[in-house]
Short mmCIF file of C-alpha atoms and ligand atoms in Angstrom, two decimals:
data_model
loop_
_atom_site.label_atom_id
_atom_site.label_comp_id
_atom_site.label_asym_id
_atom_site.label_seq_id
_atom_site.Cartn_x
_atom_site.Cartn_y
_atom_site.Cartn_z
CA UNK B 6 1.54 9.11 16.36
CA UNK B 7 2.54 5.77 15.23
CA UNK B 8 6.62 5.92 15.76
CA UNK B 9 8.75 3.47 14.41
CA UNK B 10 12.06 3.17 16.11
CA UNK B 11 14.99 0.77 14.67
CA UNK B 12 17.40 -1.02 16.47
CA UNK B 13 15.45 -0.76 19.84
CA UNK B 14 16.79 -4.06 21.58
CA UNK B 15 20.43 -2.62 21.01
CA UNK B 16 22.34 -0.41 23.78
CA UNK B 17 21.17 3.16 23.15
CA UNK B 18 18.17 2.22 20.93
CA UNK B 19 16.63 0.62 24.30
CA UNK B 20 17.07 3.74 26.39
CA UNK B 21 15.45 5.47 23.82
CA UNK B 22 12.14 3.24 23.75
CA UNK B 23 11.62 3.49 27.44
CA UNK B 24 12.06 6.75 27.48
CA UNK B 25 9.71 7.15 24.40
CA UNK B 26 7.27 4.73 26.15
CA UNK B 27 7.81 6.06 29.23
CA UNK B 28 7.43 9.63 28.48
CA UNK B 29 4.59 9.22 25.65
CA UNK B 30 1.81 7.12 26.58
CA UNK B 31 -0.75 8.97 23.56
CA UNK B 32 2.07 7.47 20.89
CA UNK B 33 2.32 3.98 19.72
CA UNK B 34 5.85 3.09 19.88
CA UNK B 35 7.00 0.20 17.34
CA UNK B 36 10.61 -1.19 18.60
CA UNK B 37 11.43 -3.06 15.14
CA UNK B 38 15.22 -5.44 15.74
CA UNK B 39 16.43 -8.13 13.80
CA UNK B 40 18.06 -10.01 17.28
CA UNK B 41 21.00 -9.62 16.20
CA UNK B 42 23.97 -10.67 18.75
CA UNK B 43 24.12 -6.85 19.92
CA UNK B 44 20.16 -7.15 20.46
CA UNK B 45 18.62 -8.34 23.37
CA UNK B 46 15.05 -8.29 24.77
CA UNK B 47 16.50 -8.65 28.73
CA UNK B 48 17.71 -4.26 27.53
CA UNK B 49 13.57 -3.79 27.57
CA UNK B 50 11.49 -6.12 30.04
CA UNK B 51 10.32 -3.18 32.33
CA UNK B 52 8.86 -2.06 29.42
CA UNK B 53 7.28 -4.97 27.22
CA UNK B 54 3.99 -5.14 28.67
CA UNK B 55 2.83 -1.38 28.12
CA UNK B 56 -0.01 -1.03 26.27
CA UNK B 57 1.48 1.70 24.26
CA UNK B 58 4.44 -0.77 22.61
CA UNK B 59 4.71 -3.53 19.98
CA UNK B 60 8.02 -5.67 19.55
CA UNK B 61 8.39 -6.74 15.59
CA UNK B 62 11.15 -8.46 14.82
CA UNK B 63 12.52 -7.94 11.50
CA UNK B 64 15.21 -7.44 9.43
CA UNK B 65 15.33 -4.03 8.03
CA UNK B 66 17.47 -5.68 4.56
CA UNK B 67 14.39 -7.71 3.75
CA UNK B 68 12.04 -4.96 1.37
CA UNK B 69 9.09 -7.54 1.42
CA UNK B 70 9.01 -7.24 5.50
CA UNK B 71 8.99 -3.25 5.48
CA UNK B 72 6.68 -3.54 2.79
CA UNK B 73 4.22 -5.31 4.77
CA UNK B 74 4.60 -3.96 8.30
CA UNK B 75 4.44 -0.06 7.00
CA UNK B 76 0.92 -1.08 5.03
CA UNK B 77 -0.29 -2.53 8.55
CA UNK B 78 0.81 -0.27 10.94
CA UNK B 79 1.25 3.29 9.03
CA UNK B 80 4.16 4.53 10.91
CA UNK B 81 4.59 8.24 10.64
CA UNK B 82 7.89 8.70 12.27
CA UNK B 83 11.11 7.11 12.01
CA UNK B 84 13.95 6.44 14.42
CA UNK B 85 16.21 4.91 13.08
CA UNK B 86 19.27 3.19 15.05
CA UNK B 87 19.17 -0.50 13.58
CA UNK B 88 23.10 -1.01 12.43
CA UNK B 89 26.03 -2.77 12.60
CA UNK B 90 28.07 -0.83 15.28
CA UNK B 91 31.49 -2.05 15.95
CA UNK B 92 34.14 -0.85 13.72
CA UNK B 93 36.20 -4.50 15.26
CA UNK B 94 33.98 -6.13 13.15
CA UNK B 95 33.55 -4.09 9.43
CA UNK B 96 37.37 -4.85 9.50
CA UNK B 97 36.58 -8.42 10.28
CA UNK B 98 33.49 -8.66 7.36
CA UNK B 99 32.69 -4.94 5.86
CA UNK B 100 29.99 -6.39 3.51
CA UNK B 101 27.93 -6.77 6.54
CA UNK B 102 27.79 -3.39 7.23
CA UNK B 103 27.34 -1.82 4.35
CA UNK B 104 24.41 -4.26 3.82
CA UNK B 105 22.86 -3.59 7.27
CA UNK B 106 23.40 0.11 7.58
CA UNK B 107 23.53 1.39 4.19
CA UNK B 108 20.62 -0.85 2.04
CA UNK B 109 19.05 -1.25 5.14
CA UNK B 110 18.88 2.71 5.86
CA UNK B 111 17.73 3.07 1.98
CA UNK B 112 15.30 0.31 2.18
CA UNK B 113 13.33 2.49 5.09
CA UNK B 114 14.00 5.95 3.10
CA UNK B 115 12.46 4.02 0.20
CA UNK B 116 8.93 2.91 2.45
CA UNK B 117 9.17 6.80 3.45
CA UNK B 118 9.09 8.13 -0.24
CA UNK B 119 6.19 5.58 -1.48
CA UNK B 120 3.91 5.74 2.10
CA UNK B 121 4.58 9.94 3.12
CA UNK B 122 3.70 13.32 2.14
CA UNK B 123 6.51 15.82 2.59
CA UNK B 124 4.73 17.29 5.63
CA UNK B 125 7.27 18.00 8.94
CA UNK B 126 4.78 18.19 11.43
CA UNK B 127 3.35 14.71 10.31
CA UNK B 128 6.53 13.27 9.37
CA UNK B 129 10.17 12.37 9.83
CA UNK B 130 12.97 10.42 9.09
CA UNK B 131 15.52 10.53 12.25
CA UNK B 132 18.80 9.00 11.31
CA UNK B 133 21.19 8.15 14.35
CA UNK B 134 24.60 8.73 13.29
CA UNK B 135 28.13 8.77 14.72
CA UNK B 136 31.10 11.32 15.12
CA UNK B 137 33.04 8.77 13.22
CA UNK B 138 32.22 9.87 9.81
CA UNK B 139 34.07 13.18 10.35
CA UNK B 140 37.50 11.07 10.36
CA UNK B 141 40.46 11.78 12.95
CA UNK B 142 41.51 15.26 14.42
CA UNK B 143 44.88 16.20 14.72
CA UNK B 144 45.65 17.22 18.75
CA UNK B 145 43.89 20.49 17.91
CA UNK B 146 40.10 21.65 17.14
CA UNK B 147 36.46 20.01 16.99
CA UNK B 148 34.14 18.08 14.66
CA UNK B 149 31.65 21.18 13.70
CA UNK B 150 28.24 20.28 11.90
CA UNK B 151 30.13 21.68 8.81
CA UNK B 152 33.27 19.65 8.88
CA UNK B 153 33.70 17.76 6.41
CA UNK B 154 33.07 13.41 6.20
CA UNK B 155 36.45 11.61 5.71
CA UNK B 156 35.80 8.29 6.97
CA UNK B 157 38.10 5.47 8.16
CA UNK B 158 37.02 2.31 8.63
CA UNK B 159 34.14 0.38 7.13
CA UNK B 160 32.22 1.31 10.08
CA UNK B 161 32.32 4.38 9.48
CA UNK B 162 32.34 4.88 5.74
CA UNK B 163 29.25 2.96 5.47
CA UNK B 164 27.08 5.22 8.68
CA UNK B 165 28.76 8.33 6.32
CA UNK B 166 27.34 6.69 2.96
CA UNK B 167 23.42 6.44 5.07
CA UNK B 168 24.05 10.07 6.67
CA UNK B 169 24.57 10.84 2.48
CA UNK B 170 21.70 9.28 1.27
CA UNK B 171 19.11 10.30 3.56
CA UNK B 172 19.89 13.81 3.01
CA UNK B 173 20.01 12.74 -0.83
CA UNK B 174 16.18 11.47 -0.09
CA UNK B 175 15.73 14.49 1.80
CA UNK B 176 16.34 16.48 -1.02
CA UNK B 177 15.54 14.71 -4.34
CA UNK B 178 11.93 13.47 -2.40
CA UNK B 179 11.34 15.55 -0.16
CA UNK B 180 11.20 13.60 3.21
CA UNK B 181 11.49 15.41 6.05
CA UNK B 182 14.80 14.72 7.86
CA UNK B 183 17.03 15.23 10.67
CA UNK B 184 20.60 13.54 11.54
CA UNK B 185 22.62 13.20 14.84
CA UNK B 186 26.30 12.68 14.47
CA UNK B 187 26.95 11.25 18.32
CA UNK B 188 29.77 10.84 20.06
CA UNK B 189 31.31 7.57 22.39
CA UNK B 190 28.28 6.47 24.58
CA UNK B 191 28.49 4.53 27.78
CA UNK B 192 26.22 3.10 30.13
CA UNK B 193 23.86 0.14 30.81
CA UNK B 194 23.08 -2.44 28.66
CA UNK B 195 26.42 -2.16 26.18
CA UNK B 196 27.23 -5.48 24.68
CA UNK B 197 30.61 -6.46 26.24
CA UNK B 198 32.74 -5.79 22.72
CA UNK B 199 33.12 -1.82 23.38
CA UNK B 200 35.67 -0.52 25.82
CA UNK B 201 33.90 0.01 28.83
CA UNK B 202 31.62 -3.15 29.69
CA UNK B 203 34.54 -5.15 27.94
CA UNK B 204 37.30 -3.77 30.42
CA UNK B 205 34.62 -3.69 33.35
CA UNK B 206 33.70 -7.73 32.65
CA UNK B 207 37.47 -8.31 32.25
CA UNK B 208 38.44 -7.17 35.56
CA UNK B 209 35.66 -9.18 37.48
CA UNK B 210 37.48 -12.02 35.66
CA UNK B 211 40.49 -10.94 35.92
CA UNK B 212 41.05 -11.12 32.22
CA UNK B 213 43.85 -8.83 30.31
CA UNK B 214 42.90 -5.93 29.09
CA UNK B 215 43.58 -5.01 25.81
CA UNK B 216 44.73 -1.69 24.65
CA UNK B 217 45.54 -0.60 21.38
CA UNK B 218 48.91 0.72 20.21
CA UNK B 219 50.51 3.23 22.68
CA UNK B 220 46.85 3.46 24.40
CA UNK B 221 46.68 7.91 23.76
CA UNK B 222 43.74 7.56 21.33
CA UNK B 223 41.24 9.76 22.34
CA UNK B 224 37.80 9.08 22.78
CA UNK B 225 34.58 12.04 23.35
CA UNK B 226 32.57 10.24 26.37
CA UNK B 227 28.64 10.55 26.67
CA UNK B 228 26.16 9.31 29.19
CA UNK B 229 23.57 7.17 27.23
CA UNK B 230 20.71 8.58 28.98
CA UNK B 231 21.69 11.93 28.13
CA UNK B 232 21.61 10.88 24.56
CA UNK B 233 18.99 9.55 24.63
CA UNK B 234 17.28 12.98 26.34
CA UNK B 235 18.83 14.72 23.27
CA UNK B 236 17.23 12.34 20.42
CA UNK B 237 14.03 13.34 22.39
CA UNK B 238 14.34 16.87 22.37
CA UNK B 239 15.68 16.50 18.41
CA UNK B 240 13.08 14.07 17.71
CA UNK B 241 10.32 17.07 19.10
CA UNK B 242 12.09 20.41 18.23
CA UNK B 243 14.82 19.82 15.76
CA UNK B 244 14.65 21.47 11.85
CA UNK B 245 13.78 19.85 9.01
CA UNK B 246 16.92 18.71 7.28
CA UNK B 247 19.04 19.98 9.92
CA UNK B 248 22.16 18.01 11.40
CA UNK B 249 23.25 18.33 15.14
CA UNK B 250 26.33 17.36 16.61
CA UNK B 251 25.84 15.56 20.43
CA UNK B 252 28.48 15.24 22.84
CA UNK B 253 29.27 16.25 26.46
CA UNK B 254 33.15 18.09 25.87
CA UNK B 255 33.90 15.30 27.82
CA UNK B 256 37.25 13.96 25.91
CA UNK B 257 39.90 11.23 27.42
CA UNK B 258 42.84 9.87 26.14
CA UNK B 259 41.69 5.31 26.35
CA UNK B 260 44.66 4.64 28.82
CA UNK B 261 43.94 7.87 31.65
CA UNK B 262 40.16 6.36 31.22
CA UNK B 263 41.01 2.88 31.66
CA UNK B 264 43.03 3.63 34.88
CA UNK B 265 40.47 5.61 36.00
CA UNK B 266 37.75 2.52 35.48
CA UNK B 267 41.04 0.42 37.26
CA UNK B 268 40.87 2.25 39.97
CA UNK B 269 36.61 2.43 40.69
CA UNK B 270 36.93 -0.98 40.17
CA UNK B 271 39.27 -1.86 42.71
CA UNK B 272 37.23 0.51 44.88
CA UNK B 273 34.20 -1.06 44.30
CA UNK B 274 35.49 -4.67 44.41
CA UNK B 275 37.38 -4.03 47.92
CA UNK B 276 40.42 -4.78 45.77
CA UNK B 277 43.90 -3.27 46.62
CA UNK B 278 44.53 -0.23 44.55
CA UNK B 279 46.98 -0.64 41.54
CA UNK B 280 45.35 -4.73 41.01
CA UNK B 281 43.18 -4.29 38.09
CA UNK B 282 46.01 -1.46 36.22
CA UNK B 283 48.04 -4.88 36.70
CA UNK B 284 45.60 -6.20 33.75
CA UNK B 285 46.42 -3.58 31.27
CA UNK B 286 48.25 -5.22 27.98
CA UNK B 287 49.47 -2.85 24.78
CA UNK B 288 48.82 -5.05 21.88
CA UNK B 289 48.85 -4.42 17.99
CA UNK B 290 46.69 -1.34 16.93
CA UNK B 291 43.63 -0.97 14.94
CA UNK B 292 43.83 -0.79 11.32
CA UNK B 293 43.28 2.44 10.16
CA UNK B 294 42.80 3.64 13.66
CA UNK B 295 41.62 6.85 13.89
CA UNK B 296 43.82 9.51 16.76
CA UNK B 297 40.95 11.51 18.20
CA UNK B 298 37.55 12.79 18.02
CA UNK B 299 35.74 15.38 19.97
CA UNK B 300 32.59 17.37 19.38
CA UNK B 301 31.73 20.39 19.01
CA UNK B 302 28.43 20.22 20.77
CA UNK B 303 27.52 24.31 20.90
CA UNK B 304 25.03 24.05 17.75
CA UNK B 305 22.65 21.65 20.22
CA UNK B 306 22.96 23.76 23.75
CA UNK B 307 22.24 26.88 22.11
CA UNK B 308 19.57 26.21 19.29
CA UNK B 309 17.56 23.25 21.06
CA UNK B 310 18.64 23.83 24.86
CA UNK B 311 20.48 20.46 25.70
CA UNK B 312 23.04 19.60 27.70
CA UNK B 313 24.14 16.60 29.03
CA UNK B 314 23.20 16.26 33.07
CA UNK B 315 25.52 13.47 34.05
CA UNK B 316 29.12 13.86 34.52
CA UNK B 317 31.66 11.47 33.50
CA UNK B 318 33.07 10.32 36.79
CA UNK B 319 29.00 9.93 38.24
CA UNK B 320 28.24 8.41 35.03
CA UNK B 321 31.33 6.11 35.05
CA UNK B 322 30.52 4.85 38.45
CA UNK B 323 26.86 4.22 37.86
CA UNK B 324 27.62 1.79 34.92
CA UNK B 325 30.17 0.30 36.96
CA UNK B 326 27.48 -0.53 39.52
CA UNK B 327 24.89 -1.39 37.02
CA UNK B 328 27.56 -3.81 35.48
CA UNK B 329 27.80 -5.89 38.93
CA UNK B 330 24.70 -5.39 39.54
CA UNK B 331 23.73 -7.61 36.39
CA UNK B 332 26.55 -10.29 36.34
CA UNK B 333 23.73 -12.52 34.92
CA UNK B 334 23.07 -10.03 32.12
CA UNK B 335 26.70 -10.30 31.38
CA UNK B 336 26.76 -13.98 30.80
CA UNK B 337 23.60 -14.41 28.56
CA UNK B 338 24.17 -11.92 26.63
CA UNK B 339 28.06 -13.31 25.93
CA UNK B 340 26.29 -16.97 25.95
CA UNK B 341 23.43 -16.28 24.08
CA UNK B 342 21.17 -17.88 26.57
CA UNK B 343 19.08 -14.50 26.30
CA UNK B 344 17.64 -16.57 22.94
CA UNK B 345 15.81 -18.61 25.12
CA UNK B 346 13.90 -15.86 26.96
CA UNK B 347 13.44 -14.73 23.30
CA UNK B 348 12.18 -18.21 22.33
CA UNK B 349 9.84 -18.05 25.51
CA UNK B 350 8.60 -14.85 25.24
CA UNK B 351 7.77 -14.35 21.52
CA UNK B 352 7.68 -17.88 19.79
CA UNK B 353 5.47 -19.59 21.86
CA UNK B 354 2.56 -17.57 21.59
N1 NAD J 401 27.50 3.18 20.61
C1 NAD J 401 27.95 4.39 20.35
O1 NAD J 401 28.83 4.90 21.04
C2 NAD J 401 27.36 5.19 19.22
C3 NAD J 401 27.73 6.52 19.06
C4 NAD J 401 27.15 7.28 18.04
C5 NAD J 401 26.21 6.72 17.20
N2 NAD J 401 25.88 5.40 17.36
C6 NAD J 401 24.85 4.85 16.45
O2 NAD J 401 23.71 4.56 17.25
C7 NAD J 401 23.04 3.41 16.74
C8 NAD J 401 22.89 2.37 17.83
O3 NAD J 401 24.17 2.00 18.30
P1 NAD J 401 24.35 0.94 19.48
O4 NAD J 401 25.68 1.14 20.07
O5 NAD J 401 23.16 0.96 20.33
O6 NAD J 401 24.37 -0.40 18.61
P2 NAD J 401 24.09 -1.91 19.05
O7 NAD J 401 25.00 -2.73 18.19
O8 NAD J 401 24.13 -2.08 20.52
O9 NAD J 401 22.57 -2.15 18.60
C9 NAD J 401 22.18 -2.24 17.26
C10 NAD J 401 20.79 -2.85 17.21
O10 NAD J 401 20.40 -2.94 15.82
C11 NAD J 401 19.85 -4.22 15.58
N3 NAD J 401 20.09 -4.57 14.16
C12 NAD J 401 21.30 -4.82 13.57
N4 NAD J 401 21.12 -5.12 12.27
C13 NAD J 401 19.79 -5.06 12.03
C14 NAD J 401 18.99 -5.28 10.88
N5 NAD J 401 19.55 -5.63 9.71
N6 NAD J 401 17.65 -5.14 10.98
C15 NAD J 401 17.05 -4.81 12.16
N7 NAD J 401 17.79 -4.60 13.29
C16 NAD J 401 19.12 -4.72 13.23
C17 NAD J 401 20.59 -5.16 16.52
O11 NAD J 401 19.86 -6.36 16.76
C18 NAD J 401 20.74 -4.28 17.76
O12 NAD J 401 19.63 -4.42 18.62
C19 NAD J 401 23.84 2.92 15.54
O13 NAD J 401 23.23 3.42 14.37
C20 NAD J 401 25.21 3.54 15.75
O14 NAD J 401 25.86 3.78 14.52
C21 NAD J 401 26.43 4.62 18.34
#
């Protein structure tokens, strides 16, 4: 099996190649990233020297590139998380996105329909997606498989447009497909933009932290390992064309989670209890901000058997220790100086 997966360097993309590489020594596993500022090689250096793992760094917009790398290394799998993932920025510059996640996404469907046979059990296109497509819920009821997409922000309009046109490929070409429509992850490894490792990175510096509008927006938490488990079970046993919803019924309103994340902190920093809740600042919502999402994750347990294994307040306080456990991560990656291990590793050979 020659597996492609996309967006590997990235927070949830590189717990899914370890655990691919880890897990599957008789595949080759291809981690193709374009570097971007969300990508970083530091996510994967257990792993780099397996013999069962290529790096290729690409950019999944430029045809010519796929062109070439699918002629040399004949992938016959596809996981596919390369995007632009912070909804922050498609308010900032949506063009971005719906280059990166929506040509880019065809571009791959397009190597698919001109290198593959419609044949499941050689084949398949697995599209990471996001709960955000399904738009807001009102204080009642779940995002089902069924529901239908209503999207908010450029974000996620443009993962809802990909979702769209890989089942259009799917259909019209015959490529064998499966999507996951994820909720919130958390964990390791998350660039220091999204809630968590922001607010965790704040409080070591004792930094404000930010929190939208009246702060009850409500958020559907998952361990990223336990995602990562279910892509791997999906990846294995899901149906052609199917889509599963993944998420833990884990749902908290941003302000009870950020005093919760307050209060391990101060625990875990031998600060006095109430210091880092100090921090917390209300300032001008989102844009189109959407009120709440939570999945309905029954479709998953019963049909493939998954279910997450790490609760939130375990999981919580294991990234919190994995966050001060890697100060040093923290500052490349928000300096950049992780370039130069890129630069070392890769450019000089
Ligand atoms: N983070 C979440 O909570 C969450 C939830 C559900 C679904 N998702 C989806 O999972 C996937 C991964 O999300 P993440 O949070 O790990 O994102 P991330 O921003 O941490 O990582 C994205 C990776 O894609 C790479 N990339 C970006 N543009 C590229 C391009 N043009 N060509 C090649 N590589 C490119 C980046 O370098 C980076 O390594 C995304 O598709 C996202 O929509 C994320």
């Amino acid at each position: 099996m020659n597996l492609l997966i996309t967006g590997g360097a990235g927070f949830i993309g590189s717990h899914v190649v370890r655990l691919f590489v880890k897990a599957y020594s008789d595949y080759n596993i291809y981690n193709l990233d374009k570097l971007s500022y969300a990508g970083n090689l530091e996510n994967i250096k257990d792993i780099e020297k397996a013999k069962n793992y290529t790096f290729i760094k690409g950019d999944i917009t430029d045809k010519a590139f796929l062109t070439e790398i699918f002629r040399k290394y004949n992938f016959d799998a596809i996981i596919h998380l390369a995007a632009e993932s912070h909804v922050d920025r498609s308010i900032e510059n949506p063009l971005a996105f719906v280059e990166t996640n929506i040509i880019g996404t065809i571009n791959l469907l397009e190597q698919c329909r001109k290198n593959w046979n419609n044949d499941r059990k050689k084949h398949l296109f697995y599209h990471i997606s996001t709960d955000e497509v399904y738009g807001s819920l009102g204080e009642k009821g779940l995002f089902e498989e069924t529901t239908s997409y209503k999207p908010n922000s450029p974000y996620s309009a443009s993962k809802a447009s990909s979702d769209h046109f890989v089942r259009a490929y799917g259909e019209t070409y015959k490529i064998p497909y499966i999507i996951t429509n994820c909720s919130n992850n958390y964990g390791a490894n998350q660039f220091p933009e999204k809630l968590i490792p922001l607010f965790i990175n704040n409080i070591i510096n004792n930094k404000s932290l930010p929190v939208y509008g009246d702060g009850k927006y409500t958020r559907d938490w998952l361990y990223v390992e336990d995602h990562a488990r279910a892509i791997d079970i999906v990846f294995h046993n899901g149906k052609n064309k199917e889509t599963y919803n993944i998420g833990g019924f884990n749902e908290w309103q941003n302000i009870a989670l950020i005093k919760l994340l307050c209060k391990l902190m101060d625990q875990k920093l031998g600060r006095n209890e109430g210091t880092s809740s100090q921090l917390i600042t209300y300032i001008t919502d989102r844009p189109g901000h959407d009120r709440r999402y939570a999945i309905d994750a029954n479709k998953i347990y019963s049909e493939l058997g998954w279910k997450p294994s790490v609760t939130f307040e375990d999981g919580l306080s294991k990234t919190i220790d994995w966050y001060l456990d890697n100060q040093e991560w923290l500052v490349n990656i928000t300096s950049g100086a992780y370039k130069e291990y890129y630069n070392k590793m890769y450019l000089k050979k």
